[in-house]
Tab-separated table of C-alpha atoms in Angstrom:
chain	number	residue	atom	x	y	z
A	217	UNK	CA	0.000	0.000	0.000
A	218	UNK	CA	3.033	2.320	0.105
A	219	UNK	CA	5.583	1.328	-2.521
A	220	UNK	CA	5.473	3.647	-5.545
A	221	UNK	CA	1.988	4.781	-4.534
A	222	UNK	CA	0.977	8.408	-5.032
A	223	UNK	CA	-1.639	9.534	-2.525
A	224	UNK	CA	-3.671	12.706	-2.842
A	225	UNK	CA	-4.162	14.691	0.367
A	226	UNK	CA	-7.536	16.432	0.404
A	227	UNK	CA	-9.945	17.765	2.989
A	228	UNK	CA	-13.077	15.818	3.830
A	229	UNK	CA	-15.196	18.066	1.581
A	230	UNK	CA	-13.176	17.985	-1.665
A	231	UNK	CA	-12.336	14.276	-1.450
A	232	UNK	CA	-15.549	13.273	-3.223
A	233	UNK	CA	-14.786	15.663	-6.105
A	234	UNK	CA	-11.435	14.024	-6.845
A	235	UNK	CA	-12.238	10.420	-6.000
A	236	UNK	CA	-13.353	9.416	-9.548
A	237	UNK	CA	-9.937	10.430	-10.914
A	238	UNK	CA	-7.796	8.459	-8.442
A	239	UNK	CA	-6.587	5.055	-9.695
A	240	UNK	CA	-7.190	2.251	-7.212
A	241	UNK	CA	-3.979	0.358	-8.014
A	242	UNK	CA	-1.459	3.189	-7.743
A	243	UNK	CA	-3.305	6.023	-5.972
A	244	UNK	CA	-5.268	6.765	-2.838
A	245	UNK	CA	-6.462	9.482	-0.485
A	246	UNK	CA	-5.188	11.114	2.682
A	247	UNK	CA	-8.155	12.787	4.360
A	248	UNK	CA	-7.934	15.857	6.576
A	249	UNK	CA	-10.613	17.764	8.464
A	250	UNK	CA	-13.054	17.068	11.288
A	251	UNK	CA	-15.229	14.763	9.192
A	252	UNK	CA	-12.309	12.666	7.917
A	253	UNK	CA	-13.283	9.527	9.933
A	254	UNK	CA	-16.854	9.568	8.617
A	255	UNK	CA	-15.707	10.253	5.054
A	256	UNK	CA	-13.076	7.515	5.277
A	257	UNK	CA	-15.663	4.908	6.248
A	258	UNK	CA	-18.064	6.074	3.522
A	259	UNK	CA	-15.426	5.808	0.801
A	260	UNK	CA	-14.093	2.456	1.963
A	261	UNK	CA	-17.605	1.013	2.209
A	262	UNK	CA	-18.300	2.080	-1.369
A	263	UNK	CA	-14.817	1.361	-2.778
A	264	UNK	CA	-13.079	-1.165	-0.509
A	265	UNK	CA	-10.060	-1.498	-2.843
A	266	UNK	CA	-9.228	2.217	-2.616
A	267	UNK	CA	-6.440	3.164	-0.201
A	268	UNK	CA	-7.764	5.797	2.215
A	269	UNK	CA	-6.002	7.043	5.355
A	270	UNK	CA	-6.296	10.011	7.712
A	271	UNK	CA	-4.031	12.816	8.894
A	272	UNK	CA	-5.380	14.390	12.087
A	273	UNK	CA	-3.219	17.492	11.556
A	274	UNK	CA	-1.808	17.543	15.095
A	275	UNK	CA	1.409	18.957	13.635
A	276	UNK	CA	-0.466	22.138	12.674
A	277	UNK	CA	-1.734	22.648	16.232
A	278	UNK	CA	0.939	21.708	18.781
A	279	UNK	CA	4.714	21.506	19.144
A	280	UNK	CA	6.149	18.133	20.126
A	281	UNK	CA	8.094	17.772	23.362
A	282	UNK	CA	10.125	14.896	24.753
A	283	UNK	CA	7.285	14.187	27.195
A	284	UNK	CA	4.414	14.583	24.698
A	285	UNK	CA	5.417	13.904	21.080
A	286	UNK	CA	1.877	12.839	20.114
A	287	UNK	CA	-1.449	14.544	20.719
A	288	UNK	CA	-4.886	15.266	19.375
A	289	UNK	CA	-7.389	18.104	19.390
A	290	UNK	CA	-10.727	16.851	20.719
A	291	UNK	CA	-14.090	18.416	21.463
A	292	UNK	CA	-12.890	18.684	25.077
A	293	UNK	CA	-9.625	20.423	24.202
A	294	UNK	CA	-6.091	19.251	23.539
A	295	UNK	CA	-5.140	15.714	24.611
A	296	UNK	CA	-1.540	14.546	25.056
A	297	UNK	CA	-1.227	10.880	24.179
A	298	UNK	CA	0.722	8.264	26.091
A	299	UNK	CA	1.338	4.861	24.519
A	300	UNK	CA	-2.118	3.530	25.437
A	301	UNK	CA	-3.787	6.699	24.142
A	302	UNK	CA	-1.781	6.551	20.937
A	303	UNK	CA	-2.849	2.959	20.336
A	304	UNK	CA	-6.441	3.968	20.991
A	305	UNK	CA	-6.311	6.690	18.318
A	306	UNK	CA	-4.643	4.385	15.792
A	307	UNK	CA	-7.213	1.673	16.501
A	308	UNK	CA	-9.936	4.282	15.975
A	309	UNK	CA	-8.586	5.053	12.505
A	310	UNK	CA	-8.676	1.376	11.589
A	311	UNK	CA	-12.167	1.023	13.084
A	312	UNK	CA	-13.209	3.739	10.620
A	313	UNK	CA	-11.774	1.490	7.899
A	314	UNK	CA	-8.563	3.421	7.225
A	315	UNK	CA	-6.240	1.282	5.090
A	316	UNK	CA	-3.505	1.845	7.663
A	317	UNK	CA	-2.968	4.038	10.700
A	318	UNK	CA	-1.046	7.343	10.749
A	319	UNK	CA	0.365	8.761	13.985
A	320	UNK	CA	-0.937	12.131	15.239
A	321	UNK	CA	2.580	13.525	15.650
A	322	UNK	CA	3.078	17.076	16.856
A	323	UNK	CA	5.403	19.519	15.088
A	324	UNK	CA	9.148	18.910	15.514
A	325	UNK	CA	10.944	22.270	15.523
A	326	UNK	CA	14.524	22.936	14.510
A	327	UNK	CA	17.132	21.484	16.853
A	328	UNK	CA	18.166	24.698	18.622
A	329	UNK	CA	19.308	23.080	21.876
A	330	UNK	CA	21.405	20.398	20.226
A	331	UNK	CA	19.722	17.435	21.942
A	332	UNK	CA	16.983	16.615	19.406
A	333	UNK	CA	14.852	15.333	22.276
A	334	UNK	CA	11.476	15.769	20.556
A	335	UNK	CA	12.592	13.871	17.437
A	336	UNK	CA	14.028	11.062	19.539
A	337	UNK	CA	10.850	10.852	21.607
A	338	UNK	CA	8.689	10.376	18.500
A	339	UNK	CA	10.777	7.464	17.265
A	340	UNK	CA	11.297	5.950	20.726
A	341	UNK	CA	7.579	5.914	21.560
A	342	UNK	CA	6.585	4.765	18.048
A	343	UNK	CA	8.971	1.827	18.330
A	344	UNK	CA	7.032	0.647	21.392
A	345	UNK	CA	3.933	0.166	19.227
A	346	UNK	CA	3.445	-3.535	18.533
A	347	UNK	CA	1.728	-2.914	15.231
A	348	UNK	CA	2.340	-3.726	11.581
A	349	UNK	CA	-0.172	-1.218	10.187
A	350	UNK	CA	1.262	2.193	11.045
A	351	UNK	CA	3.052	5.059	9.316
A	352	UNK	CA	4.893	7.386	11.712
A	353	UNK	CA	4.640	11.032	10.726
A	354	UNK	CA	7.726	13.210	11.237
A	355	UNK	CA	6.523	16.806	10.696
A	356	UNK	CA	9.850	18.636	10.756
A	357	UNK	CA	11.156	22.135	10.286
A	358	UNK	CA	12.978	22.503	6.965
A	359	UNK	CA	16.133	23.144	8.988
A	360	UNK	CA	16.409	19.406	9.662
A	361	UNK	CA	17.311	19.009	5.990
A	362	UNK	CA	20.429	21.159	6.343
A	363	UNK	CA	23.846	19.539	6.268
A	364	UNK	CA	24.558	19.770	10.004
A	365	UNK	CA	21.203	18.247	11.074
A	366	UNK	CA	20.571	15.797	8.237
A	367	UNK	CA	22.772	12.925	9.534
A	368	UNK	CA	20.879	12.790	12.827
A	369	UNK	CA	17.476	12.946	11.104
A	370	UNK	CA	18.630	10.104	8.846
A	371	UNK	CA	19.694	7.994	11.829
A	372	UNK	CA	16.346	8.451	13.538
A	373	UNK	CA	14.372	7.525	10.408
A	374	UNK	CA	16.530	4.432	9.952
A	375	UNK	CA	15.988	3.525	13.609
A	376	UNK	CA	12.198	3.656	13.309
A	377	UNK	CA	10.660	0.177	12.955
A	378	UNK	CA	7.731	1.620	10.961
A	379	UNK	CA	7.626	3.432	7.615
A	380	UNK	CA	8.074	7.174	8.125
A	381	UNK	CA	6.056	9.979	6.544
A	382	UNK	CA	8.225	13.108	6.362
A	383	UNK	CA	6.584	16.540	6.323
A	384	UNK	CA	8.804	19.545	5.601
A	385	UNK	CA	7.622	22.778	7.224
A	386	UNK	CA	8.522	26.263	6.064
A	387	UNK	CA	6.967	29.655	5.500
A	388	UNK	CA	6.496	29.163	1.770
A	389	UNK	CA	8.107	26.398	-0.275
A	390	UNK	CA	10.688	24.553	1.891
A	391	UNK	CA	12.534	23.444	-1.244
A	392	UNK	CA	13.450	27.048	-2.003
A	393	UNK	CA	15.680	27.076	1.084
A	394	UNK	CA	19.385	26.640	0.438
A	395	UNK	CA	20.509	23.030	0.643
A	396	UNK	CA	17.049	21.522	1.192
A	397	UNK	CA	16.578	19.915	-2.271
A	398	UNK	CA	19.992	18.272	-1.974
A	399	UNK	CA	19.314	17.234	1.634
A	400	UNK	CA	15.989	15.681	0.717
A	401	UNK	CA	17.582	13.697	-2.099
A	402	UNK	CA	20.233	12.380	0.275
A	403	UNK	CA	17.545	11.413	2.758
A	404	UNK	CA	15.559	9.542	0.097
A	405	UNK	CA	18.689	7.716	-1.058
A	406	UNK	CA	19.558	6.831	2.534
A	407	UNK	CA	16.165	5.779	3.961
A	408	UNK	CA	14.350	3.146	1.877
A	409	UNK	CA	11.151	3.267	3.971
A	410	UNK	CA	10.580	7.006	3.675
A	411	UNK	CA	7.298	8.448	2.374
A	412	UNK	CA	7.233	12.143	1.484
A	413	UNK	CA	4.048	13.533	3.018
A	414	UNK	CA	2.116	16.753	2.421
A	415	UNK	CA	4.199	17.748	-0.573
A	416	UNK	CA	4.008	18.857	-4.227
A	417	UNK	CA	5.932	17.764	-7.335
A	418	UNK	CA	8.821	16.998	-4.995
A	419	UNK	CA	7.001	13.655	-4.731
A	420	UNK	CA	8.424	12.682	-8.129
A	421	UNK	CA	11.969	13.770	-7.374
A	422	UNK	CA	11.769	11.881	-4.075
A	423	UNK	CA	10.427	8.647	-5.595
A	424	UNK	CA	12.928	8.852	-8.444
A	425	UNK	CA	15.695	8.921	-5.839
A	426	UNK	CA	14.491	6.113	-3.613
A	427	UNK	CA	11.499	7.265	-1.557
A	428	UNK	CA	8.921	4.567	-0.927
A	429	UNK	CA	5.926	6.715	-1.920
A	430	UNK	CA	4.406	10.176	-1.491
A	431	UNK	CA	1.284	12.165	-0.596
A	432	UNK	CA	0.663	15.319	-2.671
A	433	UNK	CA	-1.603	18.089	-1.395
A	434	UNK	CA	-4.701	18.949	-3.396
A	435	UNK	CA	-4.397	22.608	-2.338
A	436	UNK	CA	-1.451	24.918	-1.666
A	437	UNK	CA	-1.951	24.756	2.104
A	438	UNK	CA	-1.607	20.946	1.963
A	439	UNK	CA	1.599	20.974	-0.085
A	440	UNK	CA	3.996	21.734	2.783
A	441	UNK	CA	3.999	21.702	6.563
A	442	UNK	CA	2.655	24.524	8.719
A	443	UNK	CA	4.120	25.609	12.042
A	444	UNK	CA	1.516	25.589	14.843
A	445	UNK	CA	-0.119	28.942	15.496
A	446	UNK	CA	-2.378	29.942	18.399
A	447	UNK	CA	-5.495	30.303	16.237
A	448	UNK	CA	-4.469	28.320	13.132
A	449	UNK	CA	-8.021	28.490	11.946
A	450	UNK	CA	-7.667	29.898	8.457
A	451	UNK	CA	-10.438	32.254	7.529
A	452	UNK	CA	-12.858	33.217	4.834
A	453	UNK	CA	-10.442	32.555	1.979
A	454	UNK	CA	-12.188	32.206	-1.376
A	455	UNK	CA	-10.601	29.457	-3.490
A	456	UNK	CA	-9.203	30.503	-6.869
A	457	UNK	CA	-8.378	28.216	-9.787
A	458	UNK	CA	-4.854	26.802	-9.809
A	459	UNK	CA	-3.749	24.243	-12.383
A	460	UNK	CA	-0.799	21.942	-12.762
A	461	UNK	CA	0.894	22.613	-16.106
A	462	UNK	CA	2.495	19.251	-16.582
A	463	UNK	CA	4.841	20.232	-19.400
A	464	UNK	CA	6.281	23.003	-17.183
A	465	UNK	CA	6.311	20.859	-13.996
A	466	UNK	CA	4.722	23.658	-11.999
A	467	UNK	CA	1.451	24.914	-10.604
A	468	UNK	CA	0.056	28.249	-11.740
A	469	UNK	CA	-2.922	30.449	-11.088
A	470	UNK	CA	-5.154	30.574	-14.124
A	471	UNK	CA	-4.994	34.376	-13.976
A	472	UNK	CA	-1.273	34.150	-14.803
A	473	UNK	CA	-1.995	31.911	-17.783
A	474	UNK	CA	-4.593	34.368	-19.022
A	475	UNK	CA	-1.971	37.127	-18.938
A	476	UNK	CA	0.551	34.973	-20.793
A	477	UNK	CA	-1.875	33.959	-23.514
A	478	UNK	CA	-3.713	37.249	-23.873
A	479	UNK	CA	-2.650	37.663	-27.515
A	480	UNK	CA	-2.071	34.112	-28.770
A	481	UNK	CA	-3.947	30.829	-28.695
A	482	UNK	CA	-3.608	29.308	-25.204
A	483	UNK	CA	-2.181	25.897	-24.497
A	484	UNK	CA	-4.793	23.152	-24.398
A	485	UNK	CA	-4.920	19.965	-22.338
A	486	UNK	CA	-5.985	16.493	-23.356
A	487	UNK	CA	-6.717	15.071	-19.889
A	488	UNK	CA	-10.046	13.413	-19.051
A	489	UNK	CA	-11.386	16.663	-17.610
A	490	UNK	CA	-10.189	19.135	-20.253
A	491	UNK	CA	-10.549	16.924	-23.343
A	492	UNK	CA	-8.650	19.358	-25.536
A	493	UNK	CA	-9.972	22.580	-23.992
A	494	UNK	CA	-7.795	25.571	-23.117
A	495	UNK	CA	-6.131	25.786	-19.697
A	496	UNK	CA	-7.145	29.443	-19.493
A	497	UNK	CA	-10.882	28.698	-19.418
A	498	UNK	CA	-11.277	28.261	-15.653
A	499	UNK	CA	-12.977	31.087	-13.735
A	500	UNK	CA	-13.216	31.594	-9.980
A	501	UNK	CA	-16.678	30.013	-9.871
A	502	UNK	CA	-17.058	27.067	-7.515
A	503	UNK	CA	-17.636	24.709	-10.443
A	504	UNK	CA	-14.485	25.830	-12.247
A	505	UNK	CA	-12.341	25.694	-9.101
A	506	UNK	CA	-13.381	22.058	-8.682
A	507	UNK	CA	-12.770	21.324	-12.380
A	508	UNK	CA	-9.294	22.891	-12.153
A	509	UNK	CA	-8.503	20.620	-9.211
A	510	UNK	CA	-9.771	17.588	-11.119
A	511	UNK	CA	-7.556	18.530	-14.070
A	512	UNK	CA	-4.568	18.733	-11.744
A	513	UNK	CA	-5.333	15.309	-10.270
A	514	UNK	CA	-5.511	13.798	-13.759
A	515	UNK	CA	-2.161	15.321	-14.695
A	516	UNK	CA	-0.525	14.158	-11.453
A	517	UNK	CA	-1.555	10.581	-12.088
A	518	UNK	CA	-0.599	10.726	-15.758
A	519	UNK	CA	2.899	11.729	-14.669
A	520	UNK	CA	2.855	9.074	-11.978
A	521	UNK	CA	1.854	6.402	-14.503
A	522	UNK	CA	5.064	7.154	-16.396
A	523	UNK	CA	7.161	6.940	-13.231
A	524	UNK	CA	5.458	3.705	-12.237
A	525	UNK	CA	6.378	2.236	-15.623
A	526	UNK	CA	10.116	2.660	-14.967
A	527	UNK	CA	12.469	0.463	-12.983
A	528	UNK	CA	13.735	1.970	-9.706
A	529	UNK	CA	17.309	3.164	-9.955
A	530	UNK	CA	19.070	4.495	-13.031
A	531	UNK	CA	16.090	4.058	-15.373
A	532	UNK	CA	13.769	6.038	-13.120
A	533	UNK	CA	16.345	8.754	-12.497
A	534	UNK	CA	16.941	9.011	-16.254
A	535	UNK	CA	13.205	9.371	-16.845
A	536	UNK	CA	12.977	12.185	-14.282
A	537	UNK	CA	15.994	13.975	-15.744
A	538	UNK	CA	14.276	13.911	-19.123
A	539	UNK	CA	11.112	15.429	-17.593
A	540	UNK	CA	13.222	18.262	-16.183
A	541	UNK	CA	15.001	18.814	-19.511
A	542	UNK	CA	11.659	18.910	-21.305
A	543	UNK	CA	10.305	21.390	-18.735
A	544	UNK	CA	13.305	23.648	-19.350
A	545	UNK	CA	12.634	23.585	-23.096
A	546	UNK	CA	8.932	24.278	-22.606
A	547	UNK	CA	9.763	27.298	-20.445
A	548	UNK	CA	11.895	28.635	-23.301
A	549	UNK	CA	9.141	27.895	-25.817
A	550	UNK	CA	6.536	29.643	-23.672
A	551	UNK	CA	8.712	32.730	-23.318
A	552	UNK	CA	9.230	32.807	-27.076
A	553	UNK	CA	5.561	32.308	-27.925
A	554	UNK	CA	4.246	34.892	-25.466
A	555	UNK	CA	7.141	37.369	-25.711
A	556	UNK	CA	7.298	37.482	-21.917
A	557	UNK	CA	9.924	36.582	-19.350
A	558	UNK	CA	9.075	33.156	-17.892
A	559	UNK	CA	11.451	32.255	-15.093
A	560	UNK	CA	12.615	28.683	-14.585
A	561	UNK	CA	11.812	27.904	-10.909
A	562	UNK	CA	14.704	27.557	-8.503
A	563	UNK	CA	13.574	24.141	-7.353
A	564	UNK	CA	13.615	22.809	-10.927
A	565	UNK	CA	17.097	24.248	-11.327
A	566	UNK	CA	18.148	22.429	-8.144
A	567	UNK	CA	16.701	19.130	-9.392
A	568	UNK	CA	18.832	19.368	-12.554
A	569	UNK	CA	22.044	19.408	-10.512
A	570	UNK	CA	24.186	16.293	-9.878
A	571	UNK	CA	22.837	13.764	-7.390
A	572	UNK	CA	24.465	13.784	-3.928
A	573	UNK	CA	25.553	10.427	-2.447
A	574	UNK	CA	23.596	8.531	0.186
A	575	UNK	CA	24.611	9.229	3.768
A	576	UNK	CA	26.723	6.548	5.486
A	577	UNK	CA	25.320	4.621	8.426
A	578	UNK	CA	26.301	5.865	11.883
A	579	UNK	CA	28.872	3.107	12.434
A	580	UNK	CA	30.415	3.693	9.010
A	581	UNK	CA	30.579	7.448	9.597
A	582	UNK	CA	32.200	6.921	12.999
A	583	UNK	CA	34.795	4.666	11.376
A	584	UNK	CA	35.537	7.322	8.757
A	585	UNK	CA	35.904	9.970	11.475
A	586	UNK	CA	38.318	7.782	13.437
A	587	UNK	CA	40.504	6.964	10.426
A	588	UNK	CA	41.176	10.610	9.631
A	589	UNK	CA	42.111	12.008	6.227
A	590	UNK	CA	43.730	9.663	3.739
């Protein structure tokens, strides 16, 4: 249920809109929101072969400590979870027919004190779970992907007896931070049971470089981690249409596309939703916002079908490199056609760089340190 599988993370309301476009064999849903348990049971009753799991979002509400790495917001307030409480919550997910359980891990901040106690506590307590059905979430600050912290994060993921779902938190795109794309690649090459969680097209770079699977957010707020805030309630935000432009390997607001193609014929899409229609057609109506999301889901799984058809290792990496080369050429073509400056995103530039090596195991690194320079 994890290997090479691309999950779509969606709230309990939009899940029904995207469900018809999610392939049962290679896809699935991660549900968020208060009604996620009810929605999970409904979907699994109707489509028992579909992989559906839940993310309680504890990492958006509370910071993990060494004494309380797991917790849950309830109708009675916040509840810290000991081992028995954690098992109870995981059992509750399975009782609501979740395909597997996902830990309600609190947010793991950057290691300022140098003891990494919260990260250790998550793995230590998770390893006490006598279960074979659980993914352990590690919702981490992007700073854990930096060179000085990455070896310790790698050791902890390797030490976990369960598959690990990594969430990268940042204000904005974590992969735009210096060293993070390279650090994530090293992590994926070093930890074979790693699932990239709450992410974007980084899912494909991660799986190309060894990640077990990934969960891509259906909306911008679900495509990277969020640091807990006192209110953290969102607001009256009105959704606007955003589409994945597969040939560019990037998401864009439709308003930007309309500016680009104001004087020439717009690019069209042949997915099951668009069926040859222009990508500029979406308005900010509720119907069009949903249709834009459905288009994006179709394009994600079309790209994933290609990845799934490659062999892990050099063949898959070569396929991904070709996607990046094609995206570079399409950016140049778009700039030429529209007579506008179309920047090539920094993260795509980073993904075109040479691949860093896997990190050595702790014992191997200690041996290298002891031997000194050659």
